[in-house]
CSV table of C-alpha atoms in Angstrom, one decimal:
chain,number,residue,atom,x,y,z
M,1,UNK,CA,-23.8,-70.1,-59.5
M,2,UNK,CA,-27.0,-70.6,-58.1
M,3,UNK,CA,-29.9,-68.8,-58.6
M,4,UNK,CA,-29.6,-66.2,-55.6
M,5,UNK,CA,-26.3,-64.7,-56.5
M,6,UNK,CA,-27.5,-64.6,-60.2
M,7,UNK,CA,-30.7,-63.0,-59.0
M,8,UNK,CA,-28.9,-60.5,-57.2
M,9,UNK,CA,-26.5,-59.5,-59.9
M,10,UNK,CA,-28.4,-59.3,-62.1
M,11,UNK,CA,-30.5,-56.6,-59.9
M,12,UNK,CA,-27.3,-55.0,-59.6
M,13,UNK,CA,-26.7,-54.6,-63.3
M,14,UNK,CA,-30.2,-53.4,-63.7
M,15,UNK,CA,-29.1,-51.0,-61.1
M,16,UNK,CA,-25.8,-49.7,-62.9
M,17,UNK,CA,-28.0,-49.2,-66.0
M,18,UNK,CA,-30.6,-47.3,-64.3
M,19,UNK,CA,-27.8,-44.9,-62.8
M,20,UNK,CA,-26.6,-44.8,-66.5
M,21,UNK,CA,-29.7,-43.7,-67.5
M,22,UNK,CA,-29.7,-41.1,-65.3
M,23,UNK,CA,-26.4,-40.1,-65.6
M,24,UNK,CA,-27.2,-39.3,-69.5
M,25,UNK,CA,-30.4,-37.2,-68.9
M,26,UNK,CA,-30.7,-35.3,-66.0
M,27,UNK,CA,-34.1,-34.5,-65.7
M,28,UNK,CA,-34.9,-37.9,-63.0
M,29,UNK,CA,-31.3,-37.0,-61.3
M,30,UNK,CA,-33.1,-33.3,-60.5
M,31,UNK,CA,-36.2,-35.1,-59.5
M,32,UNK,CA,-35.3,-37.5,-57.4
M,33,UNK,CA,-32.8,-34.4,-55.4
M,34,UNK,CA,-36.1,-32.3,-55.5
M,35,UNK,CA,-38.4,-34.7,-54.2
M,36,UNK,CA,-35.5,-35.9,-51.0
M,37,UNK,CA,-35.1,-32.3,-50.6
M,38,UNK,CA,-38.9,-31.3,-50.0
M,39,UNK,CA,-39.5,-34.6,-48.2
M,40,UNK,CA,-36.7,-33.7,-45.7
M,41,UNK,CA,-37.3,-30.1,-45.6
M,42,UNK,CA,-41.5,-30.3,-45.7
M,43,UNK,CA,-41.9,-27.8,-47.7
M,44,UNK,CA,-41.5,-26.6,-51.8
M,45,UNK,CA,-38.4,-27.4,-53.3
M,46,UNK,CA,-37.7,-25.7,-56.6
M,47,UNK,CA,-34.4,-26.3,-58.9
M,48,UNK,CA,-33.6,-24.6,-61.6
M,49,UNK,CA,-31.3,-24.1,-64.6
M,50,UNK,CA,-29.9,-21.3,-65.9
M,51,UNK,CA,-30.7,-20.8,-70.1
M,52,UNK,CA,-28.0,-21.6,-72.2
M,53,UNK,CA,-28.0,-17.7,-73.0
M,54,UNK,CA,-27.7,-16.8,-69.1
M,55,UNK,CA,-31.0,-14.8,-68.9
M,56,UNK,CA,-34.0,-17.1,-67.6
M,57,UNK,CA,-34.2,-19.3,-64.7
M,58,UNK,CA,-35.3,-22.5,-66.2
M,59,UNK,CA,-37.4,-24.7,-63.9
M,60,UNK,CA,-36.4,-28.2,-63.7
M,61,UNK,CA,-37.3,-30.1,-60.8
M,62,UNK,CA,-39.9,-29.4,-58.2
M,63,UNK,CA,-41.3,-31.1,-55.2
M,64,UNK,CA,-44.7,-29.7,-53.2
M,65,UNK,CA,-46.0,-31.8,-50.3
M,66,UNK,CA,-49.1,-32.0,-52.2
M,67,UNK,CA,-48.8,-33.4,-55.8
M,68,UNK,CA,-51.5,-31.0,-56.9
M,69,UNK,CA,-49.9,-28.2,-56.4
M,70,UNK,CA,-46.7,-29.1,-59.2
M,71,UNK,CA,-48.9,-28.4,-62.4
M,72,UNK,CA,-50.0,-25.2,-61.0
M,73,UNK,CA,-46.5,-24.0,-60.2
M,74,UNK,CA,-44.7,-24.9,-63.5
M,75,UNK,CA,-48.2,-22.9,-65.2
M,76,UNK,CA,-47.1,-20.0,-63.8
M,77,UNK,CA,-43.7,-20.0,-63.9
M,78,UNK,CA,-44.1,-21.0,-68.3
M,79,UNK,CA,-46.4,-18.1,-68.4
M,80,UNK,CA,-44.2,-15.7,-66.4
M,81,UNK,CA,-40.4,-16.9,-66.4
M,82,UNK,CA,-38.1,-15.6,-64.1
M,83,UNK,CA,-35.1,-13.9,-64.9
M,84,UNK,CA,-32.0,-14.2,-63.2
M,85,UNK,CA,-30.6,-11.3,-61.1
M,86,UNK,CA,-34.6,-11.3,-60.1
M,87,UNK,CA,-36.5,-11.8,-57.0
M,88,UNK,CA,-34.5,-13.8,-54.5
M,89,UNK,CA,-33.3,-16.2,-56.1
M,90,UNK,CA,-32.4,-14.5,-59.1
M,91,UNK,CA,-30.0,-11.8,-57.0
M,92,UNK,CA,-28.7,-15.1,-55.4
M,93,UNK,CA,-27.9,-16.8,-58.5
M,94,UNK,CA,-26.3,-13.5,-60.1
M,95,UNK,CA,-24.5,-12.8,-56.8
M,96,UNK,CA,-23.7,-16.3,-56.6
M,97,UNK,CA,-24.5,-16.3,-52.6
M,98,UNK,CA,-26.6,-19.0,-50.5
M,99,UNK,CA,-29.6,-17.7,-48.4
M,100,UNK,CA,-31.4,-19.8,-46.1
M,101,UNK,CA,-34.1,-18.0,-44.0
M,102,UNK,CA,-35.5,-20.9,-42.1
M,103,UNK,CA,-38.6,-19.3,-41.2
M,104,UNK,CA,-40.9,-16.9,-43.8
M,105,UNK,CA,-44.3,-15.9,-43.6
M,106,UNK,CA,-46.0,-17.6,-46.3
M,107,UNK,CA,-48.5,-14.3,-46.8
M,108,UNK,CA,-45.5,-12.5,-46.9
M,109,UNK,CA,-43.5,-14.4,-49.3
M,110,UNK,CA,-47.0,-14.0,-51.9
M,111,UNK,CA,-47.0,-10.4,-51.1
M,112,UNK,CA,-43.3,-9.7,-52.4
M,113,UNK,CA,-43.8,-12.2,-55.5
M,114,UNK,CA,-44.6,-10.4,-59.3
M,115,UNK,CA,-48.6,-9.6,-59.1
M,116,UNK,CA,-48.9,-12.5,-61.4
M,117,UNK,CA,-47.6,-14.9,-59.0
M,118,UNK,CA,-49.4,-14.5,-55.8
M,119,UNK,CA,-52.2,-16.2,-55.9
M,120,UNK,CA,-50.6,-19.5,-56.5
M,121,UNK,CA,-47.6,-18.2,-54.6
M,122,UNK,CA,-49.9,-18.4,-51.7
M,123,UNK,CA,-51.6,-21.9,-52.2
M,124,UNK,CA,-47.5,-23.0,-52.3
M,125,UNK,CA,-47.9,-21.7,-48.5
M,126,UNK,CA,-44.2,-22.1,-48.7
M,127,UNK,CA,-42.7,-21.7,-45.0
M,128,UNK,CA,-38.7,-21.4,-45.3
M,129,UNK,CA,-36.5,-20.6,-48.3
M,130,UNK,CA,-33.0,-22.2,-49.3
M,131,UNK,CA,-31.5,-20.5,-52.2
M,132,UNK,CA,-28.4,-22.0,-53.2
M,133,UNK,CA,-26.5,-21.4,-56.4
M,134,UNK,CA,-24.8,-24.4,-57.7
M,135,UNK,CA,-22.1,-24.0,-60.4
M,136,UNK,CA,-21.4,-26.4,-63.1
């Protein structure tokens, strides 16, 4: 075999282990759907997990055009975790329905957020939403 075809399997064995990886933690898996996501959308993309006791949305993944802007989301939402059957996408995850609105007024969107939220709710300037509860 000359080198080419060995270089090129064994990039593809790198590959499968990689996917492997992946497959066994799924923390990258949600990153890398967040980050496509946000890129295709432009805008915030947020997924999250349900607790193991079925009370708190768990963030897990999130995208924001500007890098910046991730530490400062997952801040608020450790200091102030959402519950489901609360705000949006808490009534869409207990009612297990998918909303897309593909136009929202950012200043609106901060207004209806907990009091504790809208300040960086607002720097998200987030522009659509797409809630979409998916089951296990």
């Amino acid at each position: 075999m000359t080198s080419a075809p060995r270089n090129r399997l064994r990039a593809l064995i790198e590959a499968l282990h990689e996917v492997g990886e992946l497959a066994l933690t799924t923390e990258p898996l949600l990153d890398l759907v967040a980050r496509r996501l946000g890129e295709e959308l432009g805008d915030v993309t947020l997924i999250s997990l349900v607790s193991e006791d079925g009370v708190w949305m768990r963030p897990s993944a999130l995208f924001h055009p500007d890098p910046s802007m991730v530490a400062s989301y997952y801040a608020m939402l450790a200091a102030s975790p959402a519950r489901v059957g609360e705000g949006r996408a808490g009534q869409a995850l207990q009612q297990n329905l998918a909303i897309y609105v593909p136009r929202v007024d950012p200043e609106e969107v901060s207004r209806s957020s907990r009091p504790e939220w809208r300040e960086t709710t607002r720097a998200l300037n987030v522009h659509s939403l797409l809630i979409a509860p998916i089951g296990a």
